[in-house]
Short mmCIF file of C-alpha atoms in Angstrom, two decimals:
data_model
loop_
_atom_site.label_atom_id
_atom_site.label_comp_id
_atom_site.label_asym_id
_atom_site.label_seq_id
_atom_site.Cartn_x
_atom_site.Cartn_y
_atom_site.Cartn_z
CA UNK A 1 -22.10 20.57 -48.73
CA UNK A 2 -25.55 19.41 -47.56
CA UNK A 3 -26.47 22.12 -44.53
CA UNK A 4 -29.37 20.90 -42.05
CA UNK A 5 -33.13 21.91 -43.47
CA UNK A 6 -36.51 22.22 -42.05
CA UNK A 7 -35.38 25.02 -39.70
CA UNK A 8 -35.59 28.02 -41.35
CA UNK A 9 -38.94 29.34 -40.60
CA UNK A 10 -37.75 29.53 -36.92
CA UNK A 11 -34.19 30.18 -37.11
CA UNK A 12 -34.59 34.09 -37.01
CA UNK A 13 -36.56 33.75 -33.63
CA UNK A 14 -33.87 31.82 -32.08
CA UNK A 15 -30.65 33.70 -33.28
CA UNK A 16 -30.52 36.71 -30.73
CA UNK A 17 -32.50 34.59 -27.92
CA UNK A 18 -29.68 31.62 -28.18
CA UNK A 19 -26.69 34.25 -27.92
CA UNK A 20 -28.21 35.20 -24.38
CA UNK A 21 -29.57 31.67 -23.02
CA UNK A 22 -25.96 29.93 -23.90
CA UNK A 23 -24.68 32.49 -21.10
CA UNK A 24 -27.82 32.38 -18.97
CA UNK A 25 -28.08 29.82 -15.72
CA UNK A 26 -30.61 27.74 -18.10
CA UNK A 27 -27.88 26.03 -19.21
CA UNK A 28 -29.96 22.81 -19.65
CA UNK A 29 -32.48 24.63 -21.90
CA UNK A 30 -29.67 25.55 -24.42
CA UNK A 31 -28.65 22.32 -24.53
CA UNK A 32 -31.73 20.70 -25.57
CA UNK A 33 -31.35 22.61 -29.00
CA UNK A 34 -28.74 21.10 -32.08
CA UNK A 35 -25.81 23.20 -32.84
CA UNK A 36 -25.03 24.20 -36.53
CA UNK A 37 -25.06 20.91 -38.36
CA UNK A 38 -23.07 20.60 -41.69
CA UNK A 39 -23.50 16.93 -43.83
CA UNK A 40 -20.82 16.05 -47.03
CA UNK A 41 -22.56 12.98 -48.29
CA UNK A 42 -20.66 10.73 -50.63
CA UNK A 43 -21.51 12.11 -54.47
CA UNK A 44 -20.13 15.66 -52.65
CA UNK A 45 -16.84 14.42 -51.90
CA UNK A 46 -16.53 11.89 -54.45
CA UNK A 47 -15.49 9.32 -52.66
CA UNK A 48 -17.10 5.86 -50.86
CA UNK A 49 -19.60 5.88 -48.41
CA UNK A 50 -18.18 4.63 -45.82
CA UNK A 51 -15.34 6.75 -43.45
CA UNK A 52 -12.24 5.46 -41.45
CA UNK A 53 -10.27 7.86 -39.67
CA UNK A 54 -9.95 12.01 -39.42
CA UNK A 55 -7.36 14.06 -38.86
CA UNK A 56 -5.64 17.87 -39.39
CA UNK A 57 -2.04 19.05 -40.24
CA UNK A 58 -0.26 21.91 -39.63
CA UNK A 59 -1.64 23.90 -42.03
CA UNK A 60 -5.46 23.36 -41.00
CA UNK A 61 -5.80 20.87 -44.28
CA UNK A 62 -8.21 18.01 -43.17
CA UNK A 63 -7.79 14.44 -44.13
CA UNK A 64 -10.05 11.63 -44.11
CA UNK A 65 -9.72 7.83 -44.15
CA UNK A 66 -12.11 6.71 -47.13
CA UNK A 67 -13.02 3.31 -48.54
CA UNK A 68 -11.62 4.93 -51.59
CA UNK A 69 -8.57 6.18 -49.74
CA UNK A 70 -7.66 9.53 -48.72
CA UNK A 71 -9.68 11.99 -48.83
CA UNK A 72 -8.09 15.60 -48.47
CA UNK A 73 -10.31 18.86 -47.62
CA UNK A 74 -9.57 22.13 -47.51
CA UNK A 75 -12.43 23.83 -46.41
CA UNK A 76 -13.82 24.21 -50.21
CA UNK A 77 -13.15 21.28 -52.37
CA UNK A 78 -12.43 17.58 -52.01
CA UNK A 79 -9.73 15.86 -53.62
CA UNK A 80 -9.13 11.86 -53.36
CA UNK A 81 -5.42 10.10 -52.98
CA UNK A 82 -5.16 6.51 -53.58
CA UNK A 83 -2.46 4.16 -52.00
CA UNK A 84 -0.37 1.73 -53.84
CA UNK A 85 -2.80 -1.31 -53.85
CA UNK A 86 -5.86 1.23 -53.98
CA UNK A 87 -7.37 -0.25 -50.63
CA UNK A 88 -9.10 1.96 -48.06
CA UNK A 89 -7.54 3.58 -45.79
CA UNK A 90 -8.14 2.59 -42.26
CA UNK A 91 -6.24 4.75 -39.67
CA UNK A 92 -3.97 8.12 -40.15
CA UNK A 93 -1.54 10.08 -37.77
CA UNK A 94 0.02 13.25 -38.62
CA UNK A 95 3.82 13.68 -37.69
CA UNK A 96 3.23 17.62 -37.33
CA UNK A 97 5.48 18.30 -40.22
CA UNK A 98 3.94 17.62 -43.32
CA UNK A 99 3.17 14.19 -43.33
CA UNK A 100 0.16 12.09 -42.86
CA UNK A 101 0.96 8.18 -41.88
CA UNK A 102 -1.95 6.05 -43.41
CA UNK A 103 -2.77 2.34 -42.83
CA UNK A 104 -4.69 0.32 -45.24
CA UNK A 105 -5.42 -3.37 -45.90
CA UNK A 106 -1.79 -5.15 -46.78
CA UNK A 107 -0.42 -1.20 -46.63
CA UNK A 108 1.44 1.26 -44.88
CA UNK A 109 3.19 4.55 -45.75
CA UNK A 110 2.92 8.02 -45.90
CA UNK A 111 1.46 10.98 -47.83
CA UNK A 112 3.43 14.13 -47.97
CA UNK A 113 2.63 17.56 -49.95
CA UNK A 114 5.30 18.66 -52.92
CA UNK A 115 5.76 22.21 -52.62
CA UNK A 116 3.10 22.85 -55.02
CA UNK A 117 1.08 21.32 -52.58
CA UNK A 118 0.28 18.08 -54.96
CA UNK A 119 -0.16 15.20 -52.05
CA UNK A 120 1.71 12.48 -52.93
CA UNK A 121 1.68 8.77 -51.26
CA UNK A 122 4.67 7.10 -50.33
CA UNK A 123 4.71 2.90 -49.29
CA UNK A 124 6.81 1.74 -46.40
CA UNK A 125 6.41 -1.90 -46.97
CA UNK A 126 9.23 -2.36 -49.07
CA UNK A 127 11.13 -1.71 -45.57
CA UNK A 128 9.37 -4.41 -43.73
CA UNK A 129 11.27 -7.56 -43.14
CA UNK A 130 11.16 -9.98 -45.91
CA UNK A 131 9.01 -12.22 -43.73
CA UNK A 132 6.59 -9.43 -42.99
CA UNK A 133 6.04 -7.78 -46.38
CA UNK A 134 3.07 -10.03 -47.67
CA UNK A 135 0.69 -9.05 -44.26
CA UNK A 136 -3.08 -9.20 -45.13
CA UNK A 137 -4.59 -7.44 -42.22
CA UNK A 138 -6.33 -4.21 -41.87
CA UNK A 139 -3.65 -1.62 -40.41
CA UNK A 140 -6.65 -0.56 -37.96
CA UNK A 141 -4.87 2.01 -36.20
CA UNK A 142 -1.83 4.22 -36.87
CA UNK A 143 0.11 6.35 -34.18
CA UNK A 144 2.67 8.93 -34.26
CA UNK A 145 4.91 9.38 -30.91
CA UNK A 146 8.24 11.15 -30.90
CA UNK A 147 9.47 10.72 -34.23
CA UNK A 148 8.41 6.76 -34.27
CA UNK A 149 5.62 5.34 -35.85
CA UNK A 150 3.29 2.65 -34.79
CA UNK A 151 0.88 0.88 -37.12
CA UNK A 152 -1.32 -1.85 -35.97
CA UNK A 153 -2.38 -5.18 -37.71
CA UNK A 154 -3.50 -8.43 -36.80
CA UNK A 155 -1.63 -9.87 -34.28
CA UNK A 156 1.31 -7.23 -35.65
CA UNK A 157 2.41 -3.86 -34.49
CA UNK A 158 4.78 -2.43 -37.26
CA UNK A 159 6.80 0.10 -35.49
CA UNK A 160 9.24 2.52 -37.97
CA UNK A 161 11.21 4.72 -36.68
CA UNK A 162 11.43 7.90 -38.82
CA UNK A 163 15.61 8.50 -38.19
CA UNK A 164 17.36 5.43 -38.54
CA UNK A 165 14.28 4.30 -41.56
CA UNK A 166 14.22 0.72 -39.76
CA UNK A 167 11.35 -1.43 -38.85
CA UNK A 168 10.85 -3.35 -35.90
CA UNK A 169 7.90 -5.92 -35.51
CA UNK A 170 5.96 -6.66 -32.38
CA UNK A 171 4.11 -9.84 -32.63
CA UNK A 172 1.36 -10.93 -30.33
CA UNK A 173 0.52 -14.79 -29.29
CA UNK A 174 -3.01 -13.53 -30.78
CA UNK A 175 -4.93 -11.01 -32.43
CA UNK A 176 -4.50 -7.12 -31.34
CA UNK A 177 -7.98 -5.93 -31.14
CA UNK A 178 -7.19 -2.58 -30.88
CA UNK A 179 -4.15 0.14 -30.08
CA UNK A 180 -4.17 3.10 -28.70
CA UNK A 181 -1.82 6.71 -27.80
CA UNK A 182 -2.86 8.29 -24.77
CA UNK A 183 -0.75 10.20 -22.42
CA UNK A 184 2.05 9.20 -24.61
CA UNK A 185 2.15 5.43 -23.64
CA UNK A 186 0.91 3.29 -26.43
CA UNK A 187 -1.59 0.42 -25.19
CA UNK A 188 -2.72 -2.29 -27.11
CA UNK A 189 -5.42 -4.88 -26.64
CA UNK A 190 -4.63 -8.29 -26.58
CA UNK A 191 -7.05 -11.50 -27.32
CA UNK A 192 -6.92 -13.76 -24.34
CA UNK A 193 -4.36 -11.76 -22.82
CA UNK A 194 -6.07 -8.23 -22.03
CA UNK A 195 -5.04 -4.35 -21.82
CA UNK A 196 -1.18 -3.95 -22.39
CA UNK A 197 1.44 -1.28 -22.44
CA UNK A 198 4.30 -1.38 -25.32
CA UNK A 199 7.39 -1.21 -22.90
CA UNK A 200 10.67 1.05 -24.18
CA UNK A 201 12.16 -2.23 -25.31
CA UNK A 202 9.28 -2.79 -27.08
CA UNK A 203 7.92 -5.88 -24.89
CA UNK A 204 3.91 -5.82 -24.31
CA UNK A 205 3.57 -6.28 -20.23
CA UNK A 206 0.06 -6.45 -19.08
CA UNK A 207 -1.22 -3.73 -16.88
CA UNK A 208 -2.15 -3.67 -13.39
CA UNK A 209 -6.16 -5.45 -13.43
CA UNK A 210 -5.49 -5.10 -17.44
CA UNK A 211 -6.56 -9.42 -17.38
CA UNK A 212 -10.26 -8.73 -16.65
CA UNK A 213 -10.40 -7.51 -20.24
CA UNK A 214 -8.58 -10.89 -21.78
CA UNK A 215 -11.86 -11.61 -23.40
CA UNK A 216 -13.53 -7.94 -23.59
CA UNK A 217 -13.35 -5.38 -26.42
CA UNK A 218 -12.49 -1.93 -25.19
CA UNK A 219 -12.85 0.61 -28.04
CA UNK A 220 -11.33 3.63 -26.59
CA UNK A 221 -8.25 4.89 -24.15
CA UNK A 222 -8.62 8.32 -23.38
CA UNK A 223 -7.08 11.14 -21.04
CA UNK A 224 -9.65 11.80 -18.73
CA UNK A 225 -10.88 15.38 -18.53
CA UNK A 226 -8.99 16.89 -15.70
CA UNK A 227 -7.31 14.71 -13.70
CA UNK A 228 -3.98 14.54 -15.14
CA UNK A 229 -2.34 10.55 -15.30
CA UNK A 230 -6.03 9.19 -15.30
CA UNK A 231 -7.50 7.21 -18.22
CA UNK A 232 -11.24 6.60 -19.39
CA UNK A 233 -11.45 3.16 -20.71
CA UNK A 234 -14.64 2.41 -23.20
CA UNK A 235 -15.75 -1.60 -23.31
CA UNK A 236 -18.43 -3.39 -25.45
CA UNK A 237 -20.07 -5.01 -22.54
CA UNK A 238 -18.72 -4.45 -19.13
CA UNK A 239 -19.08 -0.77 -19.15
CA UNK A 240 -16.99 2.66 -18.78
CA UNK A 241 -13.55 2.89 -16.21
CA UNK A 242 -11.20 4.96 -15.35
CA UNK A 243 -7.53 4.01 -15.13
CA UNK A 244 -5.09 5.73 -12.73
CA UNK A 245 -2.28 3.54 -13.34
CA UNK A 246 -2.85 1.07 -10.59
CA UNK A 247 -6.54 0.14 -10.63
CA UNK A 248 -9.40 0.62 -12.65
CA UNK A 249 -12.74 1.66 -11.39
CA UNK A 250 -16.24 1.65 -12.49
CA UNK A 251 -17.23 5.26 -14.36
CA UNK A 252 -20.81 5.29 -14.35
CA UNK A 253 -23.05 7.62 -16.84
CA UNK A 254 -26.41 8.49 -17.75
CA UNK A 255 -25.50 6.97 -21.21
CA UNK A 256 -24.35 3.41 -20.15
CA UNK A 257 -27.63 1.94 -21.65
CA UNK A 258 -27.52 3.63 -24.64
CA UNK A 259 -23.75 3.15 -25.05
CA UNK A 260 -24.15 -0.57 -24.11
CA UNK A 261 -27.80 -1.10 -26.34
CA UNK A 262 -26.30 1.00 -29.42
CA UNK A 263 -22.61 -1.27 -29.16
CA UNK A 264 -20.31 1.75 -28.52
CA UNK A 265 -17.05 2.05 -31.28
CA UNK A 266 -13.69 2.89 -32.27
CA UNK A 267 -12.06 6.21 -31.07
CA UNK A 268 -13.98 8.33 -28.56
CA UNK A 269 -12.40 11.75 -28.59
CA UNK A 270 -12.00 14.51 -25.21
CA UNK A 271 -13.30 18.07 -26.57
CA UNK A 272 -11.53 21.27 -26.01
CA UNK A 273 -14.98 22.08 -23.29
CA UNK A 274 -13.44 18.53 -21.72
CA UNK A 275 -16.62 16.85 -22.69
CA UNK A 276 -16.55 13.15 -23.71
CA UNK A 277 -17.83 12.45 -27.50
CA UNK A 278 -18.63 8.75 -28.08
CA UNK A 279 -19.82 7.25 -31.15
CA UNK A 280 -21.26 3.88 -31.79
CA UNK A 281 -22.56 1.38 -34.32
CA UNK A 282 -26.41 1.99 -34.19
CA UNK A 283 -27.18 4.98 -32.50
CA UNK A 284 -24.88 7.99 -33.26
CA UNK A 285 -22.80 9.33 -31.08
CA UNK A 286 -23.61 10.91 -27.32
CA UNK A 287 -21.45 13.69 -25.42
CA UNK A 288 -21.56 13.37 -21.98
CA UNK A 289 -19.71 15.17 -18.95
CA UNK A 290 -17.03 14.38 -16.44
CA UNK A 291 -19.66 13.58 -14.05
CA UNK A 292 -21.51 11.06 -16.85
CA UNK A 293 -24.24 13.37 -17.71
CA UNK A 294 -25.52 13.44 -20.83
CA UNK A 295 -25.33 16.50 -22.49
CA UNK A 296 -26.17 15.40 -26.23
CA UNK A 297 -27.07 12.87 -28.92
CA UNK A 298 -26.72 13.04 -32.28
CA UNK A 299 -28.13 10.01 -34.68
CA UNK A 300 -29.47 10.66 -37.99
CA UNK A 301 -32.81 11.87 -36.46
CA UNK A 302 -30.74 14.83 -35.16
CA UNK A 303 -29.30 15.46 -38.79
CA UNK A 304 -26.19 13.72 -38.74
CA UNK A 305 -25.71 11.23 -42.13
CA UNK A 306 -25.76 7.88 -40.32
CA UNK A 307 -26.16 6.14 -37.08
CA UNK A 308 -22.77 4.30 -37.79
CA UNK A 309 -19.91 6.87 -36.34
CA UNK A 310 -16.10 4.96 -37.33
CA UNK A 311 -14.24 7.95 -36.11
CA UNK A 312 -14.52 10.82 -34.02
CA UNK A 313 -12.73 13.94 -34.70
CA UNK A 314 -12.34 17.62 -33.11
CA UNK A 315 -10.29 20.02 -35.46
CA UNK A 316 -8.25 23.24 -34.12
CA UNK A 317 -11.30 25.64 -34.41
CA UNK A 318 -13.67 23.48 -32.45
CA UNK A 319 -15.56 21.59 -35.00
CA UNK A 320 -16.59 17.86 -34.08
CA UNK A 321 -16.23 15.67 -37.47
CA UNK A 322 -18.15 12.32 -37.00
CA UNK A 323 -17.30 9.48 -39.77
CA UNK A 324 -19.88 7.80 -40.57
CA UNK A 325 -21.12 4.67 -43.14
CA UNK A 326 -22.79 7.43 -45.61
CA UNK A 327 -20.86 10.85 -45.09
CA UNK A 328 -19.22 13.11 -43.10
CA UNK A 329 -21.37 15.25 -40.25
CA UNK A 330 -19.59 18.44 -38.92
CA UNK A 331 -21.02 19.90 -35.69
CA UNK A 332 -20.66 23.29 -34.90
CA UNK A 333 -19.69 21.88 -31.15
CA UNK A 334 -18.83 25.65 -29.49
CA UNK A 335 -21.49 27.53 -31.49
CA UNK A 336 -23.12 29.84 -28.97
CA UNK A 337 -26.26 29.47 -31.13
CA UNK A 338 -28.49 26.26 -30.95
CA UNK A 339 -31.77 25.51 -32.95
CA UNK A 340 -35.32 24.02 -32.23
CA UNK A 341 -37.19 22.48 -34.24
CA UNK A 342 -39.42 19.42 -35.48
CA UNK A 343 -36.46 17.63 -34.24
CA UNK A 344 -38.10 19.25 -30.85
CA UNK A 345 -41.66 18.15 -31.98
CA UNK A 346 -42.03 21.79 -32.61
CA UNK A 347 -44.57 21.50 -35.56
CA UNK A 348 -46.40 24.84 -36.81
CA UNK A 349 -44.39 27.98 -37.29
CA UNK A 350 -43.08 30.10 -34.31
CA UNK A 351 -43.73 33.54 -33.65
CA UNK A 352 -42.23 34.03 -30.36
CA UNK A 353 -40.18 32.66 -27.24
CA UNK A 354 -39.98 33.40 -23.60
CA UNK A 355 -37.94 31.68 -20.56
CA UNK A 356 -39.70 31.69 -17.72
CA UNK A 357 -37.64 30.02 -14.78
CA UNK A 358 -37.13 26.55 -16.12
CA UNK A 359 -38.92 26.57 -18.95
CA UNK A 360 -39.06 27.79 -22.63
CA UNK A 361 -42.28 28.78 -24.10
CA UNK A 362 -43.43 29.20 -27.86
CA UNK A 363 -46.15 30.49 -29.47
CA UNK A 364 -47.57 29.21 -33.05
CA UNK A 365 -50.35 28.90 -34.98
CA UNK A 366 -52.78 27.16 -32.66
CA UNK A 367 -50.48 26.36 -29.24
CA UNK A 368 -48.51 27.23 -27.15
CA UNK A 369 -45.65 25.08 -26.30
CA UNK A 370 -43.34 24.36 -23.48
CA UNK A 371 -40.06 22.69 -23.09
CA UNK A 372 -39.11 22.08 -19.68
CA UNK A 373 -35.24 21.83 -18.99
CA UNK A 374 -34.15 18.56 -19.12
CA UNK A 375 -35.92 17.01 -21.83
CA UNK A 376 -35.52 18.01 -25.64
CA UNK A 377 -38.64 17.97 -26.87
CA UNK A 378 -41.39 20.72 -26.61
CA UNK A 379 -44.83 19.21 -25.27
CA UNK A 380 -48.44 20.97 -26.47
CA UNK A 381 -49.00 23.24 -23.53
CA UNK A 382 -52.45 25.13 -24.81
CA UNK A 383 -54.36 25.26 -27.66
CA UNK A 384 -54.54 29.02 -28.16
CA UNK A 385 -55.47 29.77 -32.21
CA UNK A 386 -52.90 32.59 -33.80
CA UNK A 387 -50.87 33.01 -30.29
CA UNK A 388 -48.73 35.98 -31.17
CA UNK A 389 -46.40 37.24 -28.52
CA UNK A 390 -45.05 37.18 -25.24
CA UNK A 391 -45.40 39.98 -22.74
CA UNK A 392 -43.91 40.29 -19.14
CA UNK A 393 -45.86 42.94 -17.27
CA UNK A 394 -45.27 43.53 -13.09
CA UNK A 395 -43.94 40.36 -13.21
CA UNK A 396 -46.33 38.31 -15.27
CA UNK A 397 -45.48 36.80 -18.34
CA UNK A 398 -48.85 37.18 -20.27
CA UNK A 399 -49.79 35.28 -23.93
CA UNK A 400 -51.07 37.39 -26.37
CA UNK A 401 -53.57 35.15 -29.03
CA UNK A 402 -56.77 36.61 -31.25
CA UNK A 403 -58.74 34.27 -27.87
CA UNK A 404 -57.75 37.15 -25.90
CA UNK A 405 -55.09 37.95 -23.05
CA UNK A 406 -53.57 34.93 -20.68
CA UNK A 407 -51.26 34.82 -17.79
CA UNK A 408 -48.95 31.88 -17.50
CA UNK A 409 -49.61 30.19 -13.86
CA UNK A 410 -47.98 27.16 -13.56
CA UNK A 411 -49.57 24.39 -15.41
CA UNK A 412 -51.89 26.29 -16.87
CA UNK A 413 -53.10 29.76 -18.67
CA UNK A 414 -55.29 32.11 -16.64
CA UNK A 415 -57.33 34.14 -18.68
CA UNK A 416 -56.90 38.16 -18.11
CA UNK A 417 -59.25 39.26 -21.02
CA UNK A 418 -60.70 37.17 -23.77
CA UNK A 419 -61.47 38.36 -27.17
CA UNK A 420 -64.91 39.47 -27.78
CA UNK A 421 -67.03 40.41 -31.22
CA UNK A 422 -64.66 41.01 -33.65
CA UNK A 423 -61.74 41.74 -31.31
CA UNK A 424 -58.46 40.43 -32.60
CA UNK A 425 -55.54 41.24 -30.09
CA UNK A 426 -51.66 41.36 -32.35
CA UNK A 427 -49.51 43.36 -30.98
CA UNK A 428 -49.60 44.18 -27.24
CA UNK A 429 -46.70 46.75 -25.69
CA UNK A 430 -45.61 47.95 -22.00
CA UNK A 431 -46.06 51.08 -20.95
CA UNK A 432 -42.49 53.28 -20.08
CA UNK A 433 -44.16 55.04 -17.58
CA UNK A 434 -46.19 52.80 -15.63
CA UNK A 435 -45.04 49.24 -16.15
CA UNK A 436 -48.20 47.50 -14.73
CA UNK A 437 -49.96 48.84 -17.60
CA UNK A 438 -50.31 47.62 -21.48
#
């Protein structure tokens, strides 16, 4: 386990403050800091660099899709299961029970714990039709619905049904891009064709406006946060939609740049705060709200592994797993803490912090910074050598540095008293008694 560095010489000045700004009206402050930040990189886990898929079983046990094949976690040590033809495993779904559905290249089956708890891997492809069995593809996404399973390759969709042990094949007229469960309909993306819906007699029929994507990628079909029966649709190129069963419409966000410039990726995920995570191929990943606003990035600047996120992934006590091409990133998502840091441009040590309407204030070794909400980083605000500690006194919040005494005013630092001779002011206190006086 690789935890996030470079922040401890401010992390005790931050603790107790964070607990109280997370609940404060500065909302936007708070979220300009990074949450708890947890990297397994690859000689950790013992597996390949590059991650597939994540996902949880009943018992809290995590698994992850590795080049190497499955990876399982339980909270302490890593352990590696291999399929039969030792390919990596591309997509997983848990059936709730015990078992963990895996897709791989030319693969499918399942992995089920012996009551020791020994995980052991099970192939499906001997049930396949004899004209199916010899399939190639990448099973690129795996789905688990009501006792049937769904796996995804090429222009197949393999679909076993876990009572009667049959298979039945879907086959497209092209390539399936992509599948995808949401609000327990399975669509699929079809080359040339567009958006789909897998019918009860499993027939593909094109959704209403679902053409406009014929020749579009869409990379995610999700729930949207609160409003039941609507979907958020993520595409390559033409943007963000929602989907309310009839027509789509255009769901514009502060992040459609980014998303657009940074090629967004497989498997977006809604968080249990009904924020949107989103990963991509360049840049990270990016939460944003219902409304589109951003509310954080996370790249490898920010102290995740990689800029490449495969899968996105929230577990059952709130923790956001991003897979990426070198690691595994854990983010401490509901943590009522946050930290600042050089990753703020905060650059000399900190000795204390003050909020002052919408802004956050720091003093160091020779400034005094200020981050104003809305933007993440701090910017120089004075150069003030050994400024020790914020007071607020009749309403003032005054700077204590061995210059002297200053008063915040707006854009600038009013001196009260400076330091003369051999004056050095450290430690300044109000008085009980009669608050306008230090």
């Amino acid at each position: 386990m690789k935890p996030l560095t470079g922040i401890f010489k401010i992390i005790f000045a931050f603790v107790a403050f964070a607990m109280t700004l997370a609940e404060s009206p500065a909302q936007e402050l708070f979220d300009a800091g990074y949450p708890p930040i947890t990297n397994y990189l690859p000689k950790e886990y013992g597996g390949f660099p590059a991650n597939w898929a994540i996902t949880q079983d009943e018992r809290g046990i995590i698994f992850v899709g590795n080049s190497g094949g499955l990876m399982e976690f339980d909270g302490i040590s890593w352990r590696m299961h291999p399929v039969t033809n030792n390919t990596d495993v591309r997509s997983l779904a848990g059936d709730g029970q015990g078992k963990i559905y895996a897709g791989s290249k030319g693969e499918l089956g399942y992995f089920e714990p012996e009551e020791t708890g020994k995980i052991t891997y099970f192939s499906l492809v001997e049930y396949l039709p004899a004209n199916s069995r010899n399939f190639t593809d990448l099973v690129m996404q795996t789905h688990y619905l009501d006792g049937v399973v769904y796996f995804k390759a090429g222009r197949n969709i393999f679909i076993w049904d876990t009572v009667s042990e049959e298979f039945t094949v879907v086959k497209g007229k092209s390539d399936f891009l992509v599948s995808f469960l949401a609000n327990a309909r399975i669509y699929v993306m079809e080359w040339g064709t567009g958006l789909t819906v897998l019918n009860e007699n499993h027939t593909l029929g094109l959704v209403p406006g679902g053409g406009q994507f014929a020749n579009e990628s869409i990379y995610s079909i999700l729930p949207f946060p609160g409003k039941p029966g609507t979907l958020l649709v993520t595409t390559r190129n033409m943007g963000l939609f929602t989907f309310d069963g009839q027509k789509f419409e255009p769901f514009y966000t502060e992040a459609d740049d980014f998303l657009k410039e940074n090629l967004i990726f497989f498997h977006g995920t809604i968080l249990s705060d009904e924020t949107i995570l989103l990963g991509t191929t360049l840049g990270g990943a990016v939460i944003i709200d219902r409304t589109g606003k951003i509310l954080g990035h996370y790249d490898k600047q920010a102290g995740i592994s990689n800029n490449f996120i495969g899968y996105t992934f929230q577990d059952r006590s709130g923790m956001v797993w991003l897979a990426t091409n070198n690691g595994i990133s854990i983010l401490d998502h509901l943590s009522p803490l946050r930290f600042f840091d050089g990753r703020n441009q905060i650059l000399n040590d900190v000795y204390d912090i003050i909020r002052s309407d919408s802004y956050l204030y720091l003093t160091s070794l020779t400034e005094v910074y200020r981050l104003e909400a809305g933007s993440r980083n701090f910017q120089k605000f004075k150069n003030l050598d050994l400024s020790w500690q914020f007071i607020t006194v009749a309403g003032e919040n005054l700077v204590i540095s061995s210059d002297g005494v200053y008063a915040i005013a707006g854009d600038d630092l009013k001196p009260i008293r400076k330091s003369v001779s051999n004056e050095n002011f450290v430690i300044f206190k109000a008085s009980r008694c009669n608050p306008g006086r230090v």
